[in-house]
Each structure stands twice: as C-alpha cells, then as structure tokens.
Short mmCIF file of C-alpha atoms in Angstrom, two decimals:
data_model
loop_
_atom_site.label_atom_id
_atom_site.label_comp_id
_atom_site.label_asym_id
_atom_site.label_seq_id
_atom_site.Cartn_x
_atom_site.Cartn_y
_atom_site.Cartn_z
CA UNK A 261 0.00 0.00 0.00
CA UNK A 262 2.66 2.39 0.83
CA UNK A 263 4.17 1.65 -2.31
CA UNK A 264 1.91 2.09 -4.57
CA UNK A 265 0.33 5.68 -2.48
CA UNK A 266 3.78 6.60 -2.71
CA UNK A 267 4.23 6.18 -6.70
CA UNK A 268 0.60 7.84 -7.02
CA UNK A 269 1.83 11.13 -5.14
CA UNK A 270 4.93 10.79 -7.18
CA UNK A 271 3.53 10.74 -10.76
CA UNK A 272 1.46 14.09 -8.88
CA UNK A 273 4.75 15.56 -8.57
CA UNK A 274 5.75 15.56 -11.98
CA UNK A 275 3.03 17.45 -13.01
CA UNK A 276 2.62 19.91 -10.05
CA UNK A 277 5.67 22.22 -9.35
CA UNK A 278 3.88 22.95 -5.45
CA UNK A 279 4.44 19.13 -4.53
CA UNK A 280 7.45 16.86 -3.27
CA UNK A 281 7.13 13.78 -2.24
CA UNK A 282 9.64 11.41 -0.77
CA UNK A 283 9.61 8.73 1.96
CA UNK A 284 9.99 9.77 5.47
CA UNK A 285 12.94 8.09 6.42
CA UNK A 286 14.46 9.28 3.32
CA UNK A 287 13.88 12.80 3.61
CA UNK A 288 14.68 13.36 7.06
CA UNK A 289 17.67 10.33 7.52
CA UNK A 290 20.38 12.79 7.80
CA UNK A 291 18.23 14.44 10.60
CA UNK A 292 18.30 11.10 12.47
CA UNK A 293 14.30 11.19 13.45
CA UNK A 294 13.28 9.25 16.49
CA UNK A 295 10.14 8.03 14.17
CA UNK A 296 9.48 8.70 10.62
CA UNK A 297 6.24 8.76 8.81
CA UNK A 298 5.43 6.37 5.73
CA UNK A 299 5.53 9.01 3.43
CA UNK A 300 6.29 13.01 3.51
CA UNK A 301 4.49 15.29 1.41
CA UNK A 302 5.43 18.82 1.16
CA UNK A 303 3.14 21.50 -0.71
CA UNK A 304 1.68 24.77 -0.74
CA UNK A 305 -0.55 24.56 2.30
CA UNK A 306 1.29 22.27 4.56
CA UNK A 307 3.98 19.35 5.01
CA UNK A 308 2.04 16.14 5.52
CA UNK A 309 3.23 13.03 7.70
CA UNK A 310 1.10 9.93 6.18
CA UNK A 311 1.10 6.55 7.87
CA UNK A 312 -0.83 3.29 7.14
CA UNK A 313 -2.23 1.79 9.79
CA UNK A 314 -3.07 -2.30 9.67
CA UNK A 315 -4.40 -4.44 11.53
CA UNK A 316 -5.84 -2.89 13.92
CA UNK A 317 -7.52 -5.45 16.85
CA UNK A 318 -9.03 -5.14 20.31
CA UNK A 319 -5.69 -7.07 21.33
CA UNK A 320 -3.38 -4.59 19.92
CA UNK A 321 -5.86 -1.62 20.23
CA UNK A 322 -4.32 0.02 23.92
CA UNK A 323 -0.70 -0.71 21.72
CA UNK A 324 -1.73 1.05 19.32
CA UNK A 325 -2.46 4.41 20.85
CA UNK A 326 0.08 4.84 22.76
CA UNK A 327 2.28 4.35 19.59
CA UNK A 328 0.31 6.99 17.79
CA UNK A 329 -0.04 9.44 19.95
CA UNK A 330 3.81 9.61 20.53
CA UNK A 331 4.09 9.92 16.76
CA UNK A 332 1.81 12.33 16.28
CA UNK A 333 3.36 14.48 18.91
CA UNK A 334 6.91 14.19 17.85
CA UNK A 335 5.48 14.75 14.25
CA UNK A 336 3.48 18.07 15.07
CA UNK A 337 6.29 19.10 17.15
CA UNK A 338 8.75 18.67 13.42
CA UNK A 339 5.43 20.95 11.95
CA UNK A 340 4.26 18.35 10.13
CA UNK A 341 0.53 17.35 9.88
CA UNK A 342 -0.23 13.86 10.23
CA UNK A 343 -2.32 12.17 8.28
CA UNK A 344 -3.17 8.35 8.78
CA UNK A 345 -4.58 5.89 6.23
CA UNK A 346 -6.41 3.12 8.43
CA UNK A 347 -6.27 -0.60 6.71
CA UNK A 348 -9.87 -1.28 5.70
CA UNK A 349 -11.85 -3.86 8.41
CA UNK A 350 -14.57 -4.78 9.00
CA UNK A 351 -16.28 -1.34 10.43
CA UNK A 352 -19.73 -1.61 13.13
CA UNK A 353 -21.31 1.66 12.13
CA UNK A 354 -25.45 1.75 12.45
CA UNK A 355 -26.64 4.32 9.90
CA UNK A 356 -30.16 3.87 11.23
CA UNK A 357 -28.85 5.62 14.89
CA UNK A 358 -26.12 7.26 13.21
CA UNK A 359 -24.05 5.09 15.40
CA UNK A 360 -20.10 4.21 14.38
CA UNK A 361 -18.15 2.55 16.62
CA UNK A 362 -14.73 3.01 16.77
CA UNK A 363 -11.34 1.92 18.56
CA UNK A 364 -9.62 4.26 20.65
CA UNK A 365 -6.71 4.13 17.73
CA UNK A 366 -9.21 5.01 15.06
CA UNK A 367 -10.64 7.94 17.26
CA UNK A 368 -6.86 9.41 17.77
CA UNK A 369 -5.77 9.33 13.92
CA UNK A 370 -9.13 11.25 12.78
CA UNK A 371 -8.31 14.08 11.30
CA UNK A 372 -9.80 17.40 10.19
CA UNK A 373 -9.65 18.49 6.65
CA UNK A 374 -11.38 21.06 4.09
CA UNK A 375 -14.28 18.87 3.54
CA UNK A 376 -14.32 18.51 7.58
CA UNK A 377 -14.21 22.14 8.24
CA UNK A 378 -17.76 22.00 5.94
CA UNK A 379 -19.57 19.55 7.79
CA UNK A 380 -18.64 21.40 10.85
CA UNK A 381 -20.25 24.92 9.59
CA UNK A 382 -23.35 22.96 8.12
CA UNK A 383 -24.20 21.34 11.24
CA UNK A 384 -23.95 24.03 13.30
CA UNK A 385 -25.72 26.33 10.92
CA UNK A 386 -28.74 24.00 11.27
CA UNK A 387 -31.59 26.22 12.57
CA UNK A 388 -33.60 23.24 14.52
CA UNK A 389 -35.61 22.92 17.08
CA UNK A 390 -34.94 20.03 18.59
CA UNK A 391 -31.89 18.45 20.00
CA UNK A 392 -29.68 17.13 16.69
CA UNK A 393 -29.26 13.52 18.09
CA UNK A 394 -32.74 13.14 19.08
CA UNK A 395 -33.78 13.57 15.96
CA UNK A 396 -31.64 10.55 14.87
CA UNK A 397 -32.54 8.49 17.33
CA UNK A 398 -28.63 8.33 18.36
CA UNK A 399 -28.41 7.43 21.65
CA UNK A 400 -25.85 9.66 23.54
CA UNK A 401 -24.25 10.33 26.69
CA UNK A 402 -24.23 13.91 26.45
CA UNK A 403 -24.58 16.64 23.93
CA UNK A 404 -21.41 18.58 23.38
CA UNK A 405 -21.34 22.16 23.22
CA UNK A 406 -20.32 22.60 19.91
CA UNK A 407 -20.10 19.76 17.33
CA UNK A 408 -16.92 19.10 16.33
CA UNK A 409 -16.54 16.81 12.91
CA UNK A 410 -13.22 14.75 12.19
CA UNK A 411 -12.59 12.08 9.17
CA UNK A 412 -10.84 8.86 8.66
CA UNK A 413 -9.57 7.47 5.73
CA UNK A 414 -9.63 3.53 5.58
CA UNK A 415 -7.83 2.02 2.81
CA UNK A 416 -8.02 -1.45 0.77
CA UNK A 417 -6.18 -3.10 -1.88
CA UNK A 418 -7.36 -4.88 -5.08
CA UNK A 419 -5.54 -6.37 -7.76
CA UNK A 420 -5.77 -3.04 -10.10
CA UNK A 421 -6.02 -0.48 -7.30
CA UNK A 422 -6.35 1.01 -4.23
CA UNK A 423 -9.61 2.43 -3.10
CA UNK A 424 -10.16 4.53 0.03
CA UNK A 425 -13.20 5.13 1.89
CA UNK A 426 -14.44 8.00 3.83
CA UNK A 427 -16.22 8.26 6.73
CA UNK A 428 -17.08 11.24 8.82
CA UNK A 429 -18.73 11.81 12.39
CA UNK A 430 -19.30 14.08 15.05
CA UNK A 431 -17.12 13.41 18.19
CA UNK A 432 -19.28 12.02 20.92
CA UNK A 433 -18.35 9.44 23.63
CA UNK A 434 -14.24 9.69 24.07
CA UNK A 435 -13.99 6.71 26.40
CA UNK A 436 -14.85 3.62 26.45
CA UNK A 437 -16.66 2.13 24.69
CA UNK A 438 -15.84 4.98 21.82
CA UNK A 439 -18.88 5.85 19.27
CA UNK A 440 -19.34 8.70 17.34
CA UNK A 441 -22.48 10.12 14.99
CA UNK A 442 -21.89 9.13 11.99
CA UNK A 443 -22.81 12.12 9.08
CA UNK A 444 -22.77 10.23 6.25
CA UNK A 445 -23.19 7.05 4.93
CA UNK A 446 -19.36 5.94 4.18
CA UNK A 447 -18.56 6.28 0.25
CA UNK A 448 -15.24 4.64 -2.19
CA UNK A 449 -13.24 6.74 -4.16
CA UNK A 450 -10.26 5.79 -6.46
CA UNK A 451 -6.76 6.59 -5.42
CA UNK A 452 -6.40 9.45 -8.33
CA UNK A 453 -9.21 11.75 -6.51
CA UNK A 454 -7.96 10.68 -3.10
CA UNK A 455 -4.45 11.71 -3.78
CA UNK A 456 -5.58 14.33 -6.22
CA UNK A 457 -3.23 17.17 -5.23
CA UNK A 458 -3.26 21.04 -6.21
CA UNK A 459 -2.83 22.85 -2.57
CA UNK A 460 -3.00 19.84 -0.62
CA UNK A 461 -4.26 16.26 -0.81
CA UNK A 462 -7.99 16.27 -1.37
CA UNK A 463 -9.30 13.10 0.45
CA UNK A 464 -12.37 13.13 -0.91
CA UNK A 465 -14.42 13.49 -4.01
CA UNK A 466 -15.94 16.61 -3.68
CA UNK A 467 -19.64 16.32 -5.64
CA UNK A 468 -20.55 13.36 -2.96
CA UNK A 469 -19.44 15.39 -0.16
CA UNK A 470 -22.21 18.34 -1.35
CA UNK A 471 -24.33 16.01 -2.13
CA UNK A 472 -24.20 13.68 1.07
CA UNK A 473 -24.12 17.80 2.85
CA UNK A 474 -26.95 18.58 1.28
CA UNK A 475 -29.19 15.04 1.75
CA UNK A 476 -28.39 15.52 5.66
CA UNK A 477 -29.34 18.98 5.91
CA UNK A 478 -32.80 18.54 3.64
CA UNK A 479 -33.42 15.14 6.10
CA UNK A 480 -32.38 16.74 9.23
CA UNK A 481 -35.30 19.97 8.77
CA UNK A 482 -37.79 17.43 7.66
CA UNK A 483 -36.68 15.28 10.62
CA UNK A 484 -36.85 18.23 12.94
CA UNK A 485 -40.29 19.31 11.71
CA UNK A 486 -42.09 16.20 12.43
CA UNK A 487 -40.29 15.30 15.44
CA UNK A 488 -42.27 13.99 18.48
CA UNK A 489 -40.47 13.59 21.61
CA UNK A 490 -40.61 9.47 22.54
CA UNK A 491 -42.71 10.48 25.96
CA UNK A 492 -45.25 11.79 23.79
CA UNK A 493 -45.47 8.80 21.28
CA UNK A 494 -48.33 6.57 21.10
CA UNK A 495 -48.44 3.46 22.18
CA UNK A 496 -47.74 1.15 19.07
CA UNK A 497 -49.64 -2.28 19.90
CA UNK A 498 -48.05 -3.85 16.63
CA UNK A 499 -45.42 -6.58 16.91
CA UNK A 500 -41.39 -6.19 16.92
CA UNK A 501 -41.86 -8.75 13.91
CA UNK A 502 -44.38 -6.42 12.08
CA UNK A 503 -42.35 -3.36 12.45
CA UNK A 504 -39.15 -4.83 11.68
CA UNK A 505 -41.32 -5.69 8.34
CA UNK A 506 -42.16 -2.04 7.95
CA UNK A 507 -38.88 -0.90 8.28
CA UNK A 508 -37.69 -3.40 5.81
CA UNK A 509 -40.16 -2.59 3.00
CA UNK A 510 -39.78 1.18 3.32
CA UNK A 511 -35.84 1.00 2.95
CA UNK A 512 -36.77 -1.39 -0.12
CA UNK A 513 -38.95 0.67 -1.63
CA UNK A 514 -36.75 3.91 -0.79
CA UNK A 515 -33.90 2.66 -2.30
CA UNK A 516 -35.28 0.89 -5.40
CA UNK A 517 -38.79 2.64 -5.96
CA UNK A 518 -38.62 6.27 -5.53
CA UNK A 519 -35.82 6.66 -8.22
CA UNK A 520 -37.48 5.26 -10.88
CA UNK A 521 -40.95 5.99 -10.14
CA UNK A 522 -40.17 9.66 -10.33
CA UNK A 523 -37.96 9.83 -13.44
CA UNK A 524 -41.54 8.20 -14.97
CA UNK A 525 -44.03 10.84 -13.24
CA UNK A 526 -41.88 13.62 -14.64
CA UNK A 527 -42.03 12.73 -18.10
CA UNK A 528 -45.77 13.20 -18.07
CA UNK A 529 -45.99 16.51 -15.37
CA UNK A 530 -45.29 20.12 -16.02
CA UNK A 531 -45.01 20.67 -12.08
CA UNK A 532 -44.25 18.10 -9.12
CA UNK A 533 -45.13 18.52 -5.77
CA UNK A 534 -43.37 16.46 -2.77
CA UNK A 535 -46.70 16.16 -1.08
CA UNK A 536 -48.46 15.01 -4.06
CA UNK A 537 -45.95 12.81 -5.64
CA UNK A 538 -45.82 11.32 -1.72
CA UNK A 539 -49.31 10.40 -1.72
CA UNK A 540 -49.36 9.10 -5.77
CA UNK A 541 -46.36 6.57 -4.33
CA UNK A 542 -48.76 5.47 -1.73
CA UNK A 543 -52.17 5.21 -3.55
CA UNK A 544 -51.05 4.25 -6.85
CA UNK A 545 -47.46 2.27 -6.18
CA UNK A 546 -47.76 0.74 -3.29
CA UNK A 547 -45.56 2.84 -0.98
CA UNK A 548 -45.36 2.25 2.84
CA UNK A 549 -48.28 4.36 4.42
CA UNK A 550 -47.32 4.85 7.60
CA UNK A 551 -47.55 8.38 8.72
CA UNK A 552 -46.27 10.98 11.13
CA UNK A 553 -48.40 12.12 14.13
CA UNK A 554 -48.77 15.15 11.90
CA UNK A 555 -50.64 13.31 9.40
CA UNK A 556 -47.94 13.09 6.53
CA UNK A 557 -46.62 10.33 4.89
CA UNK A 558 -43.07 9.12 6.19
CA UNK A 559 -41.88 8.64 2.82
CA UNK A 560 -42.15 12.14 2.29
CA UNK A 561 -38.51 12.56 3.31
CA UNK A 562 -37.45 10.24 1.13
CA UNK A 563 -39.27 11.91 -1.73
CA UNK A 564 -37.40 15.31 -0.76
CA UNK A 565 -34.37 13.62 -0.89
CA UNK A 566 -35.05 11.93 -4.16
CA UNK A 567 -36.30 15.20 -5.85
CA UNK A 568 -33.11 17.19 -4.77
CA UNK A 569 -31.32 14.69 -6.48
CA UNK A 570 -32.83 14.88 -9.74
CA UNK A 571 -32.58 19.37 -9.17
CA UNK A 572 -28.68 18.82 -8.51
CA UNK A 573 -28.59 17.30 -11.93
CA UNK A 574 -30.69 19.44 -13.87
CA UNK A 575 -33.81 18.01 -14.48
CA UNK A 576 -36.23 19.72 -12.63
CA UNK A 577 -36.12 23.64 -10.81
CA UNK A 578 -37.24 24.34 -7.36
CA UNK A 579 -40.29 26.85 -7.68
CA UNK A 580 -41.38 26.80 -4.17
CA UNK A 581 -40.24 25.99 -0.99
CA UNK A 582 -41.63 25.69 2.58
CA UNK A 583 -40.60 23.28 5.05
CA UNK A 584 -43.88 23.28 7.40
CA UNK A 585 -46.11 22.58 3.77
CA UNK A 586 -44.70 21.41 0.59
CA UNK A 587 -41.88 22.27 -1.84
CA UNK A 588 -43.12 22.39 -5.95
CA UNK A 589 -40.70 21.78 -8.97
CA UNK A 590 -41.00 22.87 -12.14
CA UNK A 591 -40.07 20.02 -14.72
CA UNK A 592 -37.07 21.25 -17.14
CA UNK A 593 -37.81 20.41 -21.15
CA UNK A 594 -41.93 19.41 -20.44
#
C-alpha cells in the first residue's frame, strides 16, 4: 500500500511544481528522526506526515495508541501534519442511529480536513428545534457544546487499485466504549481523486461530499419538523416482527422505488409537488403508508431527498419551498 500511495503522489509531482514527495525516512535520515512517517508530502498549504495503519484489533488496540499518539506528537512538534490511512476492516457503524463505533486508535488518527471544516459549519448552521441527536434516534451520553466533525480514511487493496473510503462523524463518547455520529453514509473513491493534489491532498471526491451535505441537511429539517419527543409517542400495539417488516419494505422501496418511479411521473408533469408525488407513491405504487403524528406520509422525506437529487442534476427547478407545507418543482424540457 505504501508503495503504490507513494508512486501515485509521485507521478502528482511531476506534473505539479507545489508538490514533493519522498519517503519519510528518506527525507529526514540525515536528521536522524526518532520516528518517521510512511511518506512526507510537502506542498503549498502544509507538510504532511502519512502513515498506514493495519491491523488494527481489540488485542493490539491500547498498543496502538500509545504508539500513535507519541508519533503524532513528535510529528506536530517537526510541523508536520499527520495524516493516517487506516487498513480497511470490518467497520460496526449503524446508519439507522447514526451510530459508528470506533477503537480508541481510530478515534486518535481522525483528522480534520477542508471537507471537515464544511460539515462542521453545516451542522452548526442548522436552525432546529430540537436536539440534533434526538432527531436521529442516536443514543448519547451527552450533547457537546459545539459539534466538532473529524474524518478517517480507511484504505483497501485490489488487484488493479487502491480504493479509500471515507467516513465522517461528530465526536461524541471519548472513552470507552468509543462511538461517534456518523454524518454520512461511508462512500469509495479511487486513489487518483484521493491523492488528487493542487494545494494539498484532497481526500475526498468533492460532488458526494455536497451532495451527502446537502441530503443531511434537507433530512435533518424534515426530521426536525415532524419530530415527536418518545414520551409523547403513542403506544404502538403492533409486533417487533411487524415493524421490523415495515422498516424493511420502506428502505426497499426507498432505495429501489422512488428513483425510478419519479424519473416516470416527470415525463408526463409540467409541475411536481413532494406532497403530491408522496401520496401518488402510496395510492397508486404501493408505498409504505405509515404516517407521522402530523398526518404526513413518512416517505415524504425520502421523496425530498429523491427530488433534490434529480434538481442537482438538472432536471427539474425548485419553484417553491416551505418546510412546514410542501416544496413544488418545475419540470425542465416538459
């Protein structure tokens, strides 16, 4: 993995008179380093420190930290900014809470980056009512005074490539056993937009972070306006077995349905409405009917969602928008 990171950033620095590269133990040898990074990346913005990290156990977890935080030290202390690639495992993160669970390793090599700094204003830009984790159903031991949003970077290899993954959170419970909120669901990107370099190492591909930004913030409003505190619920007399069922067939139907149902309905519309196309999907298709105590349809979200996709691509406008009603689109070519 190093290896082959290494030649990416190096073909980079052909091309890109801001960027050396050159392995750590290389560049600094003569200075006789107590601990060298994988790799050392200098540029415009900053000098980078990247490690891989593998194999990374409960056994070897406590090891672990105490390794990396000495390195991290020593390596901000040379002005360097670490950066740690994380060998890809098999991750417990429950997108349903927003739940990620991490080891204590994991939680001291996130770092924050451009795309970090984003999330961060977003989310505490949100004008809500109600308490942010609440409305995810994320169980927590306290809420922190200001949210604070870090990323890690897991790696894998494949015969052709290597393909990173990125996951970012909000910083939650820092001791055992260590969880965080997960913001988005965790994507893949090649190498070549990982590594892509003009500044500074990107880390990310850029359209999914907006779009991911932009999914949570539309889901989070929608959340927040039809939130009802769980003292206030009713009393649901249906089974575990029956709900689990619901659950099941609305994720189906979300994932597979909504997509392709609407790219039909707006070749035969002038003007969508959420509210409308919500109640069509329900009546007509089949859709989950289960409702919020304010008497709409719980796919409604996912509608919103769906139709902000197909605006961010140019098919349909945004004519209207209000939060506590509807939102109305005006269909592009009809």
């Amino acid at each position: 993995m190093k290896e082959i990171i290494y030649d990416e950033l190096k073909t980079q620095e052909k091309i890109n008179d801001n960027l050396q590269v050159e392995y750590g133990y290389v560049k600094k040898a003569e200075e006789k380093w107590r601990y060298y990074p994988d790799i050392i990346v200098d540029n415009k913005k900053s000098q980078l420190a990247i490690s891989i990290l593998t194999d990374v156990t409960a056994n070897k977890d406590p090891g672990l930290v105490r390794q990396i935080k000495k390195r991290n030290d020593y390596f901000k202390a040379k002005n360097l900014k670490p950066v740690w690639f994380v060998e890809k495992t098999e991750q417990s993160v429950d997108m349903e809470h927003r739940v990620i669970h991490l080891w204590e390793a994991e939680l001291d090599i996130a770092i924050k980056m451009e795309e970090d700094i984003k999330w961060e204003e977003a989310v505490s830009n949100l004008d809500i009512k109600n308490n942010l984790f609440n409305l995810f159903k994320y169980h927590y031991r306290s809420v922190p005074s200001s949210y604070e949003v870090r990323g890690l970077y897991y790696v894998k290899s494949t015969d052709t490539n290597i393909i990173f993954t990125v996951q970012r959170f909000i910083t939650e419970q820092l001791s055992h056993p260590y969880r965080a909120f997960a913001l988005n669901e965790a994507y893949e990107i090649k190498m070549s937009t990982a590594l892509l370099t003009e500044n500074t190492i990107q880390l990310s591909d850029p359209l999914i972070e907006e779009k991911q930004r932009n999914n949570f913030i539309e889901e989070t409003y929608l959340r927040d306006e039809e939130y009802v505190p769980a003292s206030l619920e009713e009393t649901n007399t249906s089974s575990d077995s029956k709900v689990r069922h619901l659950i099941n067939s609305t994720k189906n139907f979300v994932e597979d349905g909504i997509p392709e149902i609407l790219n039909d309905y707006i070749e035969e519309v002038k003007v969508i409405s959420a509210t409308e196309f919500s109640e069509y999907l329900v009546n007509e298709c089949g859709a989950p009917s289960s409702k919020f105590a304010t008497g709409r349809y719980e796919i409604y979200k996912d509608v919103c969602i769906a139709l902000t996709d197909l605006q961010s691509i140019g098919k349909i406008k945004l004519t209207n928008k209000d939060y506590v009603n509807d939102r109305t689109y005006e269909v592009i070519g009809n």
